[in-house]
Every structure is written in C-alpha cells, then in structure tokens.
Short mmCIF file of C-alpha atoms in Angstrom, two decimals:
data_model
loop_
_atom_site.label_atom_id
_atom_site.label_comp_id
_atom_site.label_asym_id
_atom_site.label_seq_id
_atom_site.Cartn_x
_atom_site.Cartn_y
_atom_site.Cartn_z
CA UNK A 1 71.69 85.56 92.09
CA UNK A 2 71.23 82.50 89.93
CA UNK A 3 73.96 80.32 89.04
CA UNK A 4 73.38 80.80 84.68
CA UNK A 5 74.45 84.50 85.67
CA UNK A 6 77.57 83.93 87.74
CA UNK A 7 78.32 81.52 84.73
CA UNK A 8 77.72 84.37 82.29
CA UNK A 9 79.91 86.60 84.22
CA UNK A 10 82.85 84.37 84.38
CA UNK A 11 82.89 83.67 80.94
CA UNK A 12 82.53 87.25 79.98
CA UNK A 13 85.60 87.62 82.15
CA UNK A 14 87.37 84.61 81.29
CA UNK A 15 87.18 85.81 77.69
CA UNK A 16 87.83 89.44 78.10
CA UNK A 17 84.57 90.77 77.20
CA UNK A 18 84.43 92.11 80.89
CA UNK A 19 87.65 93.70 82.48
CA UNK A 20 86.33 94.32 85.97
CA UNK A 21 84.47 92.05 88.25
CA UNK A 22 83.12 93.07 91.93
CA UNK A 23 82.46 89.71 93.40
CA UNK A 24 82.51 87.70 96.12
CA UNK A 25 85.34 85.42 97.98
CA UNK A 26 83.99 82.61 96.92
CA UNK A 27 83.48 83.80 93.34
CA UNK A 28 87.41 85.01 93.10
CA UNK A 29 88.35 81.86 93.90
CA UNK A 30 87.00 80.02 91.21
CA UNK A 31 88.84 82.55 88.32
CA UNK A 32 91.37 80.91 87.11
CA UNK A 33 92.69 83.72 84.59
CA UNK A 34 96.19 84.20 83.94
CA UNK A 35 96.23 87.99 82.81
CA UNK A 36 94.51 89.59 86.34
CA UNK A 37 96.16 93.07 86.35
CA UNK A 38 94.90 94.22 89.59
CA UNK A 39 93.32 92.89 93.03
CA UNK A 40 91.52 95.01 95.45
CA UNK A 41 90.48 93.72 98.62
CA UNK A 42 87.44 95.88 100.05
CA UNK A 43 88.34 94.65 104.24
CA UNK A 44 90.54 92.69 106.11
CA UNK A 45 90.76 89.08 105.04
CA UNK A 46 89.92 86.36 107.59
CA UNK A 47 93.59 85.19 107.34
CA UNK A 48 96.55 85.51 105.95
CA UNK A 49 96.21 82.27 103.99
CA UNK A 50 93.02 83.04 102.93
CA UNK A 51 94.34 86.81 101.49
CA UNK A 52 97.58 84.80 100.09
CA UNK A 53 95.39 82.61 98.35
CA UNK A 54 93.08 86.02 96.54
CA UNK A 55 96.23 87.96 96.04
CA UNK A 56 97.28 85.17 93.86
CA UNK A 57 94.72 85.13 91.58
CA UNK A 58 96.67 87.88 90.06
CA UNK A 59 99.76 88.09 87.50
CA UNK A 60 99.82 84.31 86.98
CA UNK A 61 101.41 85.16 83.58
CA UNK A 62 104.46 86.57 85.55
CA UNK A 63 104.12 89.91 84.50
CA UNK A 64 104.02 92.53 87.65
CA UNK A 65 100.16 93.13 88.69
CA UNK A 66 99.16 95.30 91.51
CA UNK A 67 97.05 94.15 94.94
CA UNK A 68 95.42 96.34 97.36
CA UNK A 69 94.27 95.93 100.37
CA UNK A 70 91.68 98.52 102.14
CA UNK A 71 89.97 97.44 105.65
CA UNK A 72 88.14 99.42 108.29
CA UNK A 73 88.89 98.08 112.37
CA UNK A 74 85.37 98.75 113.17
CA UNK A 75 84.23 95.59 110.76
CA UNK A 76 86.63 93.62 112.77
CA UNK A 77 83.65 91.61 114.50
CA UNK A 78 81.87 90.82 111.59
CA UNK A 79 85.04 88.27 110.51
CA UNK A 80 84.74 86.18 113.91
CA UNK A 81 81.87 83.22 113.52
CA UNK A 82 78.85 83.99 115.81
CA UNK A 83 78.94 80.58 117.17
CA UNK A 84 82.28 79.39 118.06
CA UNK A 85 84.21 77.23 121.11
CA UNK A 86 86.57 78.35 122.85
CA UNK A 87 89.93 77.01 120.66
CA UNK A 88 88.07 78.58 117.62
CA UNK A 89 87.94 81.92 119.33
CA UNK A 90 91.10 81.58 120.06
CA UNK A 91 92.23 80.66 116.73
CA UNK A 92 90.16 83.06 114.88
CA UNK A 93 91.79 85.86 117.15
CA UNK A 94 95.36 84.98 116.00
CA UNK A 95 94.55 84.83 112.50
CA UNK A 96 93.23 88.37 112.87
CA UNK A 97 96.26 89.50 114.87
CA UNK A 98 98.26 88.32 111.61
CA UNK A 99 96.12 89.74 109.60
CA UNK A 100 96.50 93.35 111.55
CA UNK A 101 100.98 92.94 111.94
CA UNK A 102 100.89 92.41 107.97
CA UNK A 103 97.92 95.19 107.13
CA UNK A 104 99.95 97.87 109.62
CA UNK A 105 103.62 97.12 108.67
CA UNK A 106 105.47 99.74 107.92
CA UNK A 107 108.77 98.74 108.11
CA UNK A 108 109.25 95.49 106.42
CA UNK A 109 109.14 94.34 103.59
CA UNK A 110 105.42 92.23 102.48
CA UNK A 111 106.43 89.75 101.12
CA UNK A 112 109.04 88.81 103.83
CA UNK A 113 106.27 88.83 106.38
CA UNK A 114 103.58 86.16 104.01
CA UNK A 115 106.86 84.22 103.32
CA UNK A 116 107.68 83.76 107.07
CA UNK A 117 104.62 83.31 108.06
CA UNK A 118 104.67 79.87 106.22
CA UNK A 119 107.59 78.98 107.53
CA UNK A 120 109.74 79.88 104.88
CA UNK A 121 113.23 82.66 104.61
CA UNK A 122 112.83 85.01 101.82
CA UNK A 123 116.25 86.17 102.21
CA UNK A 124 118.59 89.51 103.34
CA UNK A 125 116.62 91.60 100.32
CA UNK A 126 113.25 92.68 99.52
CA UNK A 127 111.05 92.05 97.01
CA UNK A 128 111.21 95.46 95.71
CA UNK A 129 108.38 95.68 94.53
CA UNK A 130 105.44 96.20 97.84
CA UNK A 131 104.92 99.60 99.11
CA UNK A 132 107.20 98.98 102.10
CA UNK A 133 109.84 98.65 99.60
CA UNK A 134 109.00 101.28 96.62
CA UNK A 135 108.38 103.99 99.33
CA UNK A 136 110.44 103.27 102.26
CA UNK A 137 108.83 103.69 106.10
CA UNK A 138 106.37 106.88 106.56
CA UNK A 139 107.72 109.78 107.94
CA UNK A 140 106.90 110.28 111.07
CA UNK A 141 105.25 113.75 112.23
CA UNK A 142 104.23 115.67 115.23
CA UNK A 143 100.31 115.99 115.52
CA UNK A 144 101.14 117.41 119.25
CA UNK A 145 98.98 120.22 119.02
CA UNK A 146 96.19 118.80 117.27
CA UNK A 147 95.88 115.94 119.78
CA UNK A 148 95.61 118.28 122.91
CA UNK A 149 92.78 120.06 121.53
CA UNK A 150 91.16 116.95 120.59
CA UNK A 151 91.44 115.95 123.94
CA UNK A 152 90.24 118.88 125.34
CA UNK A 153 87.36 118.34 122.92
CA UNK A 154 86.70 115.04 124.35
CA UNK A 155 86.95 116.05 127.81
CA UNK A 156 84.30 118.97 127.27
CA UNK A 157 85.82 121.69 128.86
CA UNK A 158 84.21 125.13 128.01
CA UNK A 159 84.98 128.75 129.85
CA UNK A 160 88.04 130.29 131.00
CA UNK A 161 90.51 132.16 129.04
CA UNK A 162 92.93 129.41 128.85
CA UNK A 163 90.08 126.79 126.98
CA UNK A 164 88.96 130.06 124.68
CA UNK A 165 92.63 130.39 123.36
CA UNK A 166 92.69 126.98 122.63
CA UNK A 167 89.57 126.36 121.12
CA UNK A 168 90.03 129.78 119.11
CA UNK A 169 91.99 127.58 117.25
CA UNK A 170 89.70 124.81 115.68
CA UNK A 171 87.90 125.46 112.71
CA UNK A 172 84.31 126.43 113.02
CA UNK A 173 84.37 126.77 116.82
CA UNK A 174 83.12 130.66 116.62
CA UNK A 175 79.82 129.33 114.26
CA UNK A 176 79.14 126.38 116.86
CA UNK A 177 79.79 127.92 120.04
CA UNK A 178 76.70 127.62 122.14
CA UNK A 179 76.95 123.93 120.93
CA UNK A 180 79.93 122.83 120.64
CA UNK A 181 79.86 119.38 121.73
CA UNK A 182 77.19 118.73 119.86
CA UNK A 183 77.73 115.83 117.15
CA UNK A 184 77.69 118.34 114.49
CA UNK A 185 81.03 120.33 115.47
CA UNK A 186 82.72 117.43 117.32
CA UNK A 187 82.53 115.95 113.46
CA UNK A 188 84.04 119.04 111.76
CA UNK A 189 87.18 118.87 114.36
CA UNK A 190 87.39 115.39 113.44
CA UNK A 191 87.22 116.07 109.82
CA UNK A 192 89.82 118.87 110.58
CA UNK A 193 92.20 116.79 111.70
CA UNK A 194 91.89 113.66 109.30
CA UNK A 195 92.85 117.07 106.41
CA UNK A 196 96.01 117.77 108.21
CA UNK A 197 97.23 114.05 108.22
CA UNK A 198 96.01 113.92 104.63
CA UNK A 199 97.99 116.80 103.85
CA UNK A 200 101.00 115.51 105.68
#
C-alpha cells in the first residue's frame, strides 16, 4: 500500500472524517488520537506489553472507551518467529502463556492482572469497569451428556442397542446414518453442541 495512502487515512481519521480504521499493529501505533471510543483486537497479541500498549490508544481523553479482545488458539503458531534460539523460544513461550492467563481469566479482575504483571498493586478493589467485574465469573454448567456422546462420536462406535440409544439422540444422526463419521455429520454434532453452550 503506498505510504501517501496510509497518510491519507490517518488524517482522515485524525480529523474525524473517518470513524473506523481496520489497520495494522504497526499502523495503530502511530494514532495518536485522544477521542478512540473503541479497540478491537482481531487475535491474541504477542504480549501483554505489546496489547497494553494498543489498548491504550483508546480513551486518552479520560472518558470510558471499550476494548475487545477476540483470538483463535489454532493461530497460536503464527505469533512465534520462524527463526529463533533457544532463550527466544523460551521467551516468546512465556509471553504467550501471559497472554493466554489474562485472555482466559475469569475470575479476576483485568486490570489487576496488566497492573501486576508490571510489577505494580492495584489494590483490594476492582476496576469496575472489565467484564470480570461488570458480569461477575460465568456460571458454570453441566455439558455431561453432551460430552459422552461426543466421545462416543470420536471413538466411532456404531451397532448395538446401547450406541443406537445414544446416538438416537444427536441431531441429524437418522439422515446420516450409513455415514456417520463422515466429515459432514461429525460437523453438525459439533455445530450441535457449540448451540447448546451458546444458548447456555
């Protein structure tokens, strides 16, 4: 993209004449706009210092903005360098595992866990304002019966009254029958289950 564009852009922005921007890290980071309403990271940062540093960019004027973070594990690789030594692996493998204890909190509060991590005591409250503190820990519910037939799924039994009564119960087993561990239907159980937690 040439640069008299991303100069464009970030004018357009700076001045208002563009309320959302999809860019780049490296683009983010050189906004330096004081009214940023909302943040939304599309994956996992490489570290928490590097996500503190993005989430920033936003409500600089001290008025409440939002950040959100979305990330998918199986992209995980793609934010360790292909050539690294040893003590980078190793450090690149701990910022991750930061990365993940923030990301899958559920329990306490965000902004106690970036404050800590540098070293710092945010004090006996909350900030009050994360999702850990707006909406409290997720309930927690049994998917017991879900999870056996998945893992009868997996485990590709077929035959038998006992495996007919339980497969009687997933959706779309009677129209897939003959091939039931084919891709196709092994999706739709899938699928089934990611409803019920959706639901829940």
């Amino acid at each position: 993209m040439p640069k008299s564009h991303l100069r464009q852009v970030h004018q357009q922005f700076h001045c208002n004449d563009l309320e959302v921007v999809v860019a780049t890290i490296a683009f983010g980071m050189g906004i330096d706009k004081s009214n940023v309403r909302r943040i939304i990271h599309y994956g996992l940062p490489q570290s928490l210092e590097a996500y503190y540093q993005e989430a920033g960019r936003a409500g600089r004027d001290g008025k409440l903005s939002d950040c959100t973070l979305y990330y998918n594990f199986l992209r995980t690789p793609t934010l360790l360098p292909n050539k690294r030594s040893e003590e980078q692996a190793k450090a690149a493998y701990r910022m991750l595992r930061d990365c993940f204890h923030y990301s899958l909190n559920t329990s306490t509060c965000r902004a106690k866990i970036l404050v800590k991590y540098f070293g710092e005591d945010f004090g006996p409250d909350g900030c009050r304002m994360c999702d850990i503190c707006t909406n409290g820990p997720p309930q927690m519910h049994d998917f017991k019966e879900e999870a056996i037939v998945f893992m009868n799924v997996l485990q590709g039994r077929s035959g038998g009254e006992t495996d007919e009564m339980i497969y009687s119960r997933v959706p779309h087993y009677s129209s897939g029958r003959r091939g039931f561990g084919e891709a196709p239907n092994f999706r739709m159980v899938v699928s089934h289950i990611r409803e019920k937690v959706w639901i829940w």
